[in-house]
mmCIF file of C-alpha atoms in Angstrom:
data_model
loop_
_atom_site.group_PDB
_atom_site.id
_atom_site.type_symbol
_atom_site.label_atom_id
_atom_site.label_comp_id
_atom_site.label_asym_id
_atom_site.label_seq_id
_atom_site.Cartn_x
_atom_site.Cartn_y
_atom_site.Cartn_z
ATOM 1 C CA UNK A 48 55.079 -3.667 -15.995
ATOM 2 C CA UNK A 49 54.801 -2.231 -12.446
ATOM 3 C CA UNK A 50 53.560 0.971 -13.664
ATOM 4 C CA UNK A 51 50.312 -1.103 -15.968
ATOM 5 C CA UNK A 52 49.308 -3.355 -13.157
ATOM 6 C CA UNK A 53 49.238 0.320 -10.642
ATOM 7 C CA UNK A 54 46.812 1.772 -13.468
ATOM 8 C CA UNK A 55 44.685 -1.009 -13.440
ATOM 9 C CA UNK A 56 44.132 -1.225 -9.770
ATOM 10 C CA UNK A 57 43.629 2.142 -9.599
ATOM 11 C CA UNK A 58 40.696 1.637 -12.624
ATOM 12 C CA UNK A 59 39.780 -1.039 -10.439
ATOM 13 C CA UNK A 60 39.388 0.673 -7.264
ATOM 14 C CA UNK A 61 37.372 3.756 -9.117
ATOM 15 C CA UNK A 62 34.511 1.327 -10.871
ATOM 16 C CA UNK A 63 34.402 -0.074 -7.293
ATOM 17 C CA UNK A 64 33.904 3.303 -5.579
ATOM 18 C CA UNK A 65 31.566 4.164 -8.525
ATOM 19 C CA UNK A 66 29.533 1.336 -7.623
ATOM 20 C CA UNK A 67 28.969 1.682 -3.950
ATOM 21 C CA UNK A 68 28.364 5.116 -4.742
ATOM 22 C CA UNK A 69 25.722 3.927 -6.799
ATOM 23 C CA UNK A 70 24.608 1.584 -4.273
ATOM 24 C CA UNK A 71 24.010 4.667 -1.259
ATOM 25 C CA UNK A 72 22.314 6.837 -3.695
ATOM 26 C CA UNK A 73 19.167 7.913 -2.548
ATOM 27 C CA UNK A 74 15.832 7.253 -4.402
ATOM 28 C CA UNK A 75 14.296 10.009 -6.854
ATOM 29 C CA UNK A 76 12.000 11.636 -4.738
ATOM 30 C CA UNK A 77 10.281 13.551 -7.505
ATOM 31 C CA UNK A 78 8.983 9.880 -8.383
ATOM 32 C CA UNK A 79 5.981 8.874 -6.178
ATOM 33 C CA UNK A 80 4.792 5.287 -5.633
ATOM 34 C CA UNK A 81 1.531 4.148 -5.495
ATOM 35 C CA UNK A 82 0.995 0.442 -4.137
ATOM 36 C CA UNK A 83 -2.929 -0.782 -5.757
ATOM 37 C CA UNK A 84 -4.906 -3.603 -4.609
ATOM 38 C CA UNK A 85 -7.543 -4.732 -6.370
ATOM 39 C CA UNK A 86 -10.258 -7.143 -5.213
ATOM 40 C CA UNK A 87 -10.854 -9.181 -8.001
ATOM 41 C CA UNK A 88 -10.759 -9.203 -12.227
ATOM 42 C CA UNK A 89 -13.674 -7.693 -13.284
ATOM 43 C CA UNK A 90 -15.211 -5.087 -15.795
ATOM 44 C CA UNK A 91 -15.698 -2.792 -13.077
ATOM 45 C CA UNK A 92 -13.118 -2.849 -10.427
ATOM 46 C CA UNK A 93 -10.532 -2.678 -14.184
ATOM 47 C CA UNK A 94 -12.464 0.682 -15.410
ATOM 48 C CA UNK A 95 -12.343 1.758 -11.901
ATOM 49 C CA UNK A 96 -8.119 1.406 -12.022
ATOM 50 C CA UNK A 97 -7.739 2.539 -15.534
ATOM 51 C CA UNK A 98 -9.907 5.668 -14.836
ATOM 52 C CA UNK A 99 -7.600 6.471 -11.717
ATOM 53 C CA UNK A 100 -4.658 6.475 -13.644
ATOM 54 C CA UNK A 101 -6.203 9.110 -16.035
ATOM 55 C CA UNK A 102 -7.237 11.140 -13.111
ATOM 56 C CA UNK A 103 -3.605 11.002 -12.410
ATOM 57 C CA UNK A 104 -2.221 11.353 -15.224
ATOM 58 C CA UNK A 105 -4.703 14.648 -16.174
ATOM 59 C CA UNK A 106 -3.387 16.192 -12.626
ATOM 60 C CA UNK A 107 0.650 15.973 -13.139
ATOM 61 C CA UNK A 108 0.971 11.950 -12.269
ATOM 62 C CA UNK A 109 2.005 9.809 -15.615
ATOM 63 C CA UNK A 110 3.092 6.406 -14.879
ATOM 64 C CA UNK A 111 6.892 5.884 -16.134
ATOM 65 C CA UNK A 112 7.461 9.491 -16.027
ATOM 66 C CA UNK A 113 7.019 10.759 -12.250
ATOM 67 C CA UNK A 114 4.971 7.770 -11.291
ATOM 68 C CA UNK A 115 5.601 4.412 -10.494
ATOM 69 C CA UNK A 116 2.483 2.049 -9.311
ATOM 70 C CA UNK A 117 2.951 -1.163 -7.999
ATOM 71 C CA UNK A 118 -0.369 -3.150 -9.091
ATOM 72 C CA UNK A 119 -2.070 -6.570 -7.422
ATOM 73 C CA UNK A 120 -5.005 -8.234 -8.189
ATOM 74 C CA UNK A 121 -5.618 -10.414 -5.296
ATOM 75 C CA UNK A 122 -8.320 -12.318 -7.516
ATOM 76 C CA UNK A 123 -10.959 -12.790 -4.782
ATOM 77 C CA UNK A 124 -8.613 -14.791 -2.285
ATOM 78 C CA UNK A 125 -8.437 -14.020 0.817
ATOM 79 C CA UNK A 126 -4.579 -15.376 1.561
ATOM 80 C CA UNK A 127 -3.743 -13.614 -1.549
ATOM 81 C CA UNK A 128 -5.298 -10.047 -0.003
ATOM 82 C CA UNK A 129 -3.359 -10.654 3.315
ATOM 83 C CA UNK A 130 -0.206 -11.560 1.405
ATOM 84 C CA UNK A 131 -0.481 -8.653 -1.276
ATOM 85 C CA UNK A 132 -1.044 -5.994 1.186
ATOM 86 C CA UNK A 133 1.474 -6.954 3.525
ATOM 87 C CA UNK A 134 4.022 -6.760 0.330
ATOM 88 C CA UNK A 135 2.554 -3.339 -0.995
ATOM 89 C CA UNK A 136 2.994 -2.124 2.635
ATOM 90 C CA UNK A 137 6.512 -3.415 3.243
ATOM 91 C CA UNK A 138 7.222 -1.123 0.370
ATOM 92 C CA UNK A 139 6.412 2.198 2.043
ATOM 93 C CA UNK A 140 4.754 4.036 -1.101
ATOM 94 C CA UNK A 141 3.571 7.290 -0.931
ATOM 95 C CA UNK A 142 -0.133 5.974 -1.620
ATOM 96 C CA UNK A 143 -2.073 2.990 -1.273
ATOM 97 C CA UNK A 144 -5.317 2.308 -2.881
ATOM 98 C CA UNK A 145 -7.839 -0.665 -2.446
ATOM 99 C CA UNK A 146 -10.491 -1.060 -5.412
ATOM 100 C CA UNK A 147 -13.073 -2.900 -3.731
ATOM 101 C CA UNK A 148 -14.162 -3.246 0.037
ATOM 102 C CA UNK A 149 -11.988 -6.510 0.663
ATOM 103 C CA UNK A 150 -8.499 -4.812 -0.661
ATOM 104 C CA UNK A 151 -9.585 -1.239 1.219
ATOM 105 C CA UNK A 152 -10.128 -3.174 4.413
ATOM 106 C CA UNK A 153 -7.058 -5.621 3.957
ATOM 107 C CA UNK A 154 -4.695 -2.690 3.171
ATOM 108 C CA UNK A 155 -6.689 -0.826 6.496
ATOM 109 C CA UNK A 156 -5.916 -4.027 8.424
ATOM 110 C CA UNK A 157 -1.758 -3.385 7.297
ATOM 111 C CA UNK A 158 -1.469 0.182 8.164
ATOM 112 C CA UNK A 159 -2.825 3.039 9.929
ATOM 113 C CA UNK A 160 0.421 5.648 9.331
ATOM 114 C CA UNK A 161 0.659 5.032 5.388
ATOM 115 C CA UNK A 162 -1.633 7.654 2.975
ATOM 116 C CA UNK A 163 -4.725 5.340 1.295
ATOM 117 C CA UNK A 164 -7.474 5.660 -0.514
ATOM 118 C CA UNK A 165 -10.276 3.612 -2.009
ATOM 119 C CA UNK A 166 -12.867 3.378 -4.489
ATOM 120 C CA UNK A 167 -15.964 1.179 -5.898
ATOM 121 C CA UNK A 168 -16.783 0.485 -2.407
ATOM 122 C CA UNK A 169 -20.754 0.600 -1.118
ATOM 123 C CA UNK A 170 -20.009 1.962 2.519
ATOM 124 C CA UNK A 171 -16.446 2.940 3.858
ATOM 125 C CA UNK A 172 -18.378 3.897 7.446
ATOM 126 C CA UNK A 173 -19.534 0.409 7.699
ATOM 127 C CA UNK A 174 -16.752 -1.745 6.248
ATOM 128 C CA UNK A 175 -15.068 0.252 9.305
ATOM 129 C CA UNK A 176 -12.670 2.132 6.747
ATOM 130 C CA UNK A 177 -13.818 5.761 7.934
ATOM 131 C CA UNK A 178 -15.660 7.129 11.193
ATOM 132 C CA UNK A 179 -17.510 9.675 8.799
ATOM 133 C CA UNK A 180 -17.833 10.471 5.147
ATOM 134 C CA UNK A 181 -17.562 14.007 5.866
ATOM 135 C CA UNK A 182 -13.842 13.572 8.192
ATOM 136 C CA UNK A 183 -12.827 10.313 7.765
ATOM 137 C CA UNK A 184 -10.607 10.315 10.813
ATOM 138 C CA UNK A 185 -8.516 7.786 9.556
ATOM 139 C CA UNK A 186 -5.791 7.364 6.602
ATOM 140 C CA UNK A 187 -8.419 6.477 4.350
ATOM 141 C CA UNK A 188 -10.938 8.348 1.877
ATOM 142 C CA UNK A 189 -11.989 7.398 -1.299
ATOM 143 C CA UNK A 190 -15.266 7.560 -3.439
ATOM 144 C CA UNK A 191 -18.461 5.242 -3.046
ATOM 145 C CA UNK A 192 -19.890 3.379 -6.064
ATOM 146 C CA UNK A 193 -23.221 2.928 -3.796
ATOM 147 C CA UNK A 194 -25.723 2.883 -6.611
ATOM 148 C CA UNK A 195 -29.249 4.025 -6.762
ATOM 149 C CA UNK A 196 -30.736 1.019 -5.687
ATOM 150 C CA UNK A 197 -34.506 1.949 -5.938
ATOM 151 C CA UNK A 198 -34.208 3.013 -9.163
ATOM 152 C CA UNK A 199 -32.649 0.364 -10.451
ATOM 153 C CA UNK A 200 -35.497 -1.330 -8.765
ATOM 154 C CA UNK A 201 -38.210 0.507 -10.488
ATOM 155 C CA UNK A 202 -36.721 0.204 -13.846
ATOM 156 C CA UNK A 203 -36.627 -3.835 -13.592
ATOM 157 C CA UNK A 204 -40.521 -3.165 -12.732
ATOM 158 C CA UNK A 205 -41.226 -0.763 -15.444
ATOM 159 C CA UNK A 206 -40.060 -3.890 -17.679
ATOM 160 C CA UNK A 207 -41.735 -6.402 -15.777
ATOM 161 C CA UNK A 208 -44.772 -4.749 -14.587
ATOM 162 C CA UNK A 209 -47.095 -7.718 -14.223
ATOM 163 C CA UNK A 210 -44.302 -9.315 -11.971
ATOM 164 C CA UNK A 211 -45.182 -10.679 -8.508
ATOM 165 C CA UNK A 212 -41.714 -12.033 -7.415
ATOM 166 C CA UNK A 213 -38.697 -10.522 -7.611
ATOM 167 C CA UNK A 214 -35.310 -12.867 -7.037
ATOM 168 C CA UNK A 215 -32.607 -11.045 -5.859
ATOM 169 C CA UNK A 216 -28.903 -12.750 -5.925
ATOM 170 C CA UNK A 217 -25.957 -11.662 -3.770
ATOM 171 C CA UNK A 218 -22.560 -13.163 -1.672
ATOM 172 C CA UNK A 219 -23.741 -12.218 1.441
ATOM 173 C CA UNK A 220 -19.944 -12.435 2.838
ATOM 174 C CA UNK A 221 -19.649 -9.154 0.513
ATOM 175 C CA UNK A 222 -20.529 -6.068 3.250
ATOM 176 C CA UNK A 223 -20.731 -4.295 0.176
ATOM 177 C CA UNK A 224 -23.684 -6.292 -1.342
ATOM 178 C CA UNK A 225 -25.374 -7.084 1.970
ATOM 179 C CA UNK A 226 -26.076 -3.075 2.470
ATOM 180 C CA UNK A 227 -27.462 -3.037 -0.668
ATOM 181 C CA UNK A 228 -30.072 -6.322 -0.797
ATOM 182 C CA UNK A 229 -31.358 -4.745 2.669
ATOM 183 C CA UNK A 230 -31.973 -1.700 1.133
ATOM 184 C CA UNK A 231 -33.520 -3.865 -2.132
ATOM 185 C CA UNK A 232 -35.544 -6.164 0.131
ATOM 186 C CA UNK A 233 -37.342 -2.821 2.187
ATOM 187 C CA UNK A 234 -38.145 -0.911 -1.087
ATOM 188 C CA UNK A 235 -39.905 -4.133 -2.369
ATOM 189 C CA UNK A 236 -41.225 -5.125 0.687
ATOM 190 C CA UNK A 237 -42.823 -1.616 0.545
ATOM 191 C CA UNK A 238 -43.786 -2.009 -3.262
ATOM 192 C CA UNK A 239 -46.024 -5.269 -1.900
ATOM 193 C CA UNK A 240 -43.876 -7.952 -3.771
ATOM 194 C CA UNK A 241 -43.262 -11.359 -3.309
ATOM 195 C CA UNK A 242 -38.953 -11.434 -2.567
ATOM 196 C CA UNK A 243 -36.749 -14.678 -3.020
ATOM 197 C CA UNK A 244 -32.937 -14.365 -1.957
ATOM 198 C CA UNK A 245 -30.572 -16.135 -2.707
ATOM 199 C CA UNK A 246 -26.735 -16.477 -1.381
ATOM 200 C CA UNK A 247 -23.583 -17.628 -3.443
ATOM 201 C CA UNK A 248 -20.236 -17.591 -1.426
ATOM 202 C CA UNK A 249 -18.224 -18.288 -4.320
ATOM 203 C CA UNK A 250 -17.954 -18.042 -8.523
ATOM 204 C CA UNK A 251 -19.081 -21.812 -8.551
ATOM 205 C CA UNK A 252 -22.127 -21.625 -6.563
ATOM 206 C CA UNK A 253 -23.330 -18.558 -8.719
ATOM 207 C CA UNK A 254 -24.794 -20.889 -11.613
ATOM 208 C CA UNK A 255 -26.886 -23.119 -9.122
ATOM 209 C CA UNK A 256 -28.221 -19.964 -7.193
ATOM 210 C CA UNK A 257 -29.549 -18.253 -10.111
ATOM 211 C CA UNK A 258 -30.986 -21.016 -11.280
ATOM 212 C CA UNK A 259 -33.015 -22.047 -8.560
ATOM 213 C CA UNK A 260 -34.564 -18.150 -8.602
ATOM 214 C CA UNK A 261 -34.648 -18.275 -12.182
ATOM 215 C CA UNK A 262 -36.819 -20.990 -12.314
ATOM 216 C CA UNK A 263 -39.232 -19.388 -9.583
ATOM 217 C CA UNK A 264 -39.538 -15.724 -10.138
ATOM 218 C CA UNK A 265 -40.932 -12.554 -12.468
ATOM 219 C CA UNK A 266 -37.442 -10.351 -12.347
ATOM 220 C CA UNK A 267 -34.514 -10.464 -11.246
ATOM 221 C CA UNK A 268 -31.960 -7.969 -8.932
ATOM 222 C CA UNK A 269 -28.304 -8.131 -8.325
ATOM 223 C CA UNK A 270 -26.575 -5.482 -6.626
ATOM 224 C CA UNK A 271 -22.896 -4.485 -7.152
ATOM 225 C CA UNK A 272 -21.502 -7.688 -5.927
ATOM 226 C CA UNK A 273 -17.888 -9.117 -7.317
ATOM 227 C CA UNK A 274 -18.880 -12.751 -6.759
ATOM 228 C CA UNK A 275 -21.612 -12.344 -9.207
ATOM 229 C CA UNK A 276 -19.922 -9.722 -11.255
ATOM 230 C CA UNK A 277 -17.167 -12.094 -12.335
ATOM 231 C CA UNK A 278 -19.585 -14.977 -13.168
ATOM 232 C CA UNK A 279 -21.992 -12.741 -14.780
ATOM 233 C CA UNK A 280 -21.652 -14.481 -18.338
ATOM 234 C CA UNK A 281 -22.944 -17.646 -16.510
ATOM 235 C CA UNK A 282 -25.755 -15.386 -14.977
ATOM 236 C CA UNK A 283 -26.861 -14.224 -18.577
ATOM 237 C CA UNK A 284 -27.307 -17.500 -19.782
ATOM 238 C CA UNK A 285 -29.279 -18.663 -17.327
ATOM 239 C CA UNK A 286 -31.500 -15.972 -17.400
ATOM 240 C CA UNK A 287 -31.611 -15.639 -21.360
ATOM 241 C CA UNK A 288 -32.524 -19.613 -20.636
ATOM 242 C CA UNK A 289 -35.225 -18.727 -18.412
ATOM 243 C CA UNK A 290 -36.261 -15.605 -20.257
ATOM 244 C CA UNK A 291 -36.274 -13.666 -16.895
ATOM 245 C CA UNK A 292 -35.544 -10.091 -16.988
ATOM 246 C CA UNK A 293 -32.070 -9.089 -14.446
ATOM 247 C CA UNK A 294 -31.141 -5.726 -13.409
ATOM 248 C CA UNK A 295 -27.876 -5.485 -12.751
ATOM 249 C CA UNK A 296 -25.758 -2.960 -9.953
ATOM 250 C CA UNK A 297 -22.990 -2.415 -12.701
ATOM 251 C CA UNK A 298 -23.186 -1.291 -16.541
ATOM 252 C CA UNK A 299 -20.097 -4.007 -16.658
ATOM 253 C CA UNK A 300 -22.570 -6.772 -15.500
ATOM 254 C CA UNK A 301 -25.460 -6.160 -17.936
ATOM 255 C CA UNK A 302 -23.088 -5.272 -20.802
ATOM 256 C CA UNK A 303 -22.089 -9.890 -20.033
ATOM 257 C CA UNK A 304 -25.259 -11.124 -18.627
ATOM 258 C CA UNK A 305 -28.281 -8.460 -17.715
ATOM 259 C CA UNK A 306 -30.654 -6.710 -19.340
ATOM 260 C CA UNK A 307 -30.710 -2.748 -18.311
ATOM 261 C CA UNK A 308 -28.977 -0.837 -15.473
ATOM 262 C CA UNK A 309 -28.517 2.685 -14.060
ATOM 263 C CA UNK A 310 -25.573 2.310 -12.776
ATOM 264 C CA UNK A 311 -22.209 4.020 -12.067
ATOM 265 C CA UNK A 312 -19.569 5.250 -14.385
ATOM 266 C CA UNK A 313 -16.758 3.469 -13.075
ATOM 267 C CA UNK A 314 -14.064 5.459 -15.317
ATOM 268 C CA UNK A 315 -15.580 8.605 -13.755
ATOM 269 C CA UNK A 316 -15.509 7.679 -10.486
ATOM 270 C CA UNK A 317 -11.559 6.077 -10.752
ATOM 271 C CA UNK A 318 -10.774 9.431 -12.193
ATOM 272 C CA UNK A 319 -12.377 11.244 -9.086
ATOM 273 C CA UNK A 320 -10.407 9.057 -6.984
ATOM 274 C CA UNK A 321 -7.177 9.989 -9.393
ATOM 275 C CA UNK A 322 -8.040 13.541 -8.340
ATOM 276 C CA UNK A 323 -7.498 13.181 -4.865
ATOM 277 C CA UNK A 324 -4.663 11.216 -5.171
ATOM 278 C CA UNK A 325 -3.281 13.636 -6.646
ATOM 279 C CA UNK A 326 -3.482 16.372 -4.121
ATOM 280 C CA UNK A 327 -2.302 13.934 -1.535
ATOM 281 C CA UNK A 328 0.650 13.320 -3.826
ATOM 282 C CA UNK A 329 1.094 17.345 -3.835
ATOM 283 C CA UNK A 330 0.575 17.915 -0.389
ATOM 284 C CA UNK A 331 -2.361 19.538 -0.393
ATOM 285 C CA UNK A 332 -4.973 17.367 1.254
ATOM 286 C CA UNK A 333 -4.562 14.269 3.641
ATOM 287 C CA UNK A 334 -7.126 10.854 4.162
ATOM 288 C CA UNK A 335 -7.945 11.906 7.330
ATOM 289 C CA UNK A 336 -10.052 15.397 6.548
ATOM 290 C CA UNK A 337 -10.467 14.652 2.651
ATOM 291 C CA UNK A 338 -14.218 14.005 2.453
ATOM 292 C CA UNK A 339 -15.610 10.542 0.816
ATOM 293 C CA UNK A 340 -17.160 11.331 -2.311
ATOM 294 C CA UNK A 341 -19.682 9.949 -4.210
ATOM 295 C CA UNK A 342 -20.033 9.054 -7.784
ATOM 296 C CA UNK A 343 -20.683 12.655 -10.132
ATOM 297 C CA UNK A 344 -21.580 10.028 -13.060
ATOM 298 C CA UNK A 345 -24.282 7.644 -13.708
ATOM 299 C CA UNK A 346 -24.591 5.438 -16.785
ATOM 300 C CA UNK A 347 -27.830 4.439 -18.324
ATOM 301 C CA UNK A 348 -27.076 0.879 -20.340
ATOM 302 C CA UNK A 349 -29.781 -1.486 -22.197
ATOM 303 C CA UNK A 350 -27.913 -4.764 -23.074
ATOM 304 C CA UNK A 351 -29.704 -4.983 -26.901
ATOM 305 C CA UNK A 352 -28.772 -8.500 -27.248
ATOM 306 C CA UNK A 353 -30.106 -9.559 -24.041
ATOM 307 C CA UNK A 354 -33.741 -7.535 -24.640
ATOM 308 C CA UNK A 355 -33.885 -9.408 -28.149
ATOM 309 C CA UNK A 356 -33.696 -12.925 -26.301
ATOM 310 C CA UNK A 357 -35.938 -12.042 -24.451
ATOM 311 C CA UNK A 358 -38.624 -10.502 -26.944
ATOM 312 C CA UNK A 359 -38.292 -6.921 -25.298
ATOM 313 C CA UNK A 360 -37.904 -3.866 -27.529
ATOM 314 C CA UNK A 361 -35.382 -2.000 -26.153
ATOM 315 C CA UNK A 362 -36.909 1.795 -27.763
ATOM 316 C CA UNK A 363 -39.882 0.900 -24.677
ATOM 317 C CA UNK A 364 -37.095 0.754 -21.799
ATOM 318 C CA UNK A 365 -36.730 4.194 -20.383
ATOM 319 C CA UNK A 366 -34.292 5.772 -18.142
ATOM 320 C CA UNK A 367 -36.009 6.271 -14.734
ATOM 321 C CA UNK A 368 -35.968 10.156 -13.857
#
């Protein structure tokens, strides 16, 4: 009996050891982490994140495998950026990234020492996320979805070329979307046009403000603005309503509410961002003298549905050279 009850403590004591054994083991380190904050849900700042994980994944990072990313959408709320980034920093990853200029300059806010990067944001140099694009001098990079605003400008004219005023919509507490509307506002100022702006802090101010420029204007401009990017179904139908042609910033925002766009590729430009993750994941480059890059890819998208609403034939929309 003396000898059973010796065996079993002796089991006993070996699970135990085997446990705290467990317990001190040390993390794999061929297994990076990547913390992700996202801005808000929307058809960009999504194609953005899935194209980063590709980028990863086609440069030696697959999620499950050798990667693990921790992922929060901080769905436009401030508390919920502050909160989210402080979590995603307490968890010392190997590399942070902010989609958007509100999660970039929350996670900025939370760390200096930790590797970060960010994408789909207008201006890192003025949201005060790098001193230059060509050394960023910080530990952030990233690639800029700044679009090509006059462009976009002259393609909503070469729709609407008898148009007089132009309506441009924007939530001018986005630093983002206020770089752009200043750069809108001089190019038509320049073109000789009538301008009416209007400013929606939140999602449920965005119906009211486009229809009070709706029911006043020839065309209408929205930059790449999340506010208006995540009520842009409720922007289409006022605008179908109104019949008023709307260029959008984003394919993502025409494709629910606009009528053309050039606009950035937002999987390309996550999968240039997935790129230089990756050689900050290898080693071989660091935030601080990686150089911000700008999107390789632009998309040219007519919104079919939209033209036939509003008695436009899309075949007479052309892509601006």
């Amino acid at each position: 009996m003396k000898k059973n009850v010796l065996v079993g403590l002796g089991l006993v004591s070996l699970l135990m050891l085997g446990a705290c054994g467990q317990g001190n083991a040390e993390p794999d380190s061929s297994v990076k982490k990547v913390g992700v904050l996202q801005t808000v849900q929307h058809g960009s700042f999504d194609e953005a994140y899935e194209g980063f994980k590709e980028g990863l994944a086609e440069n030696g990072y697959v999620e499950g495998e050798n990667l693990e990313i921790a992922y929060q959408n901080a769905q436009n709320n401030q508390d919920n950026l502050k909160s989210m980034s402080e979590n995603l920093i307490k968890d010392q990853p190997d590399l942070l990234l902010g989609i958007g200029t509100p999660a970039g300059q929350s996670l900025a806010n939370g760390t200096t020492e930790i590797p970060a990067l960010v994408t789909a944001v207008t201006d890192l140099k003025a949201a005060k996320l790098v001193k230059t694009y060509e050394e960023p001098g910080t530990n952030m990079s990233g690639t800029t979805n700044l679009s090509p605003i006059k462009k976009q400008i002259d393609l909503l004219l070469s729709v609407t070329p008898d148009a007089k005023k132009v309506g441009l919509l924007y939530n001018a507490g986005e630093v983002n979307s206020q770089i752009q509307i200043d750069v809108a506002t001089e190019y038509l100022e320049e073109l000789g046009l009538e301008i009416m702006v209007r400013n929606a802090t939140s999602t449920n101010d965005v119906q009211q403000a486009t229809e009070s420029v709706a029911s006043e204007v020839d065309a209408i401009y929205i930059p790449t603005d999340s506010t208006f990017a995540s009520a842009a179904t409720v922007v289409g139908e006022v605008v179908k309503q109104h019949k008023i042609p709307l260029v959008a910033g984003s394919v993502d925002q025409v494709k629910e509410g606009g009528l053309v766009t050039l606009g950035v590729d937002y999987v390309s430009l996550g999968k240039q961002t997935g790129e230089m993750a990756a050689k900050i994941l290898d080693g071989e480059a660091q935030p601080q003298t990686m150089p911000v890059e700008s999107a390789r890819d632009l998309a040219f998208y007519i919104n079919e549905d939209m033209a036939e609403a509003l008695g436009i034939d899309p075949a007479s929309i052309e892509e601006p050279k």
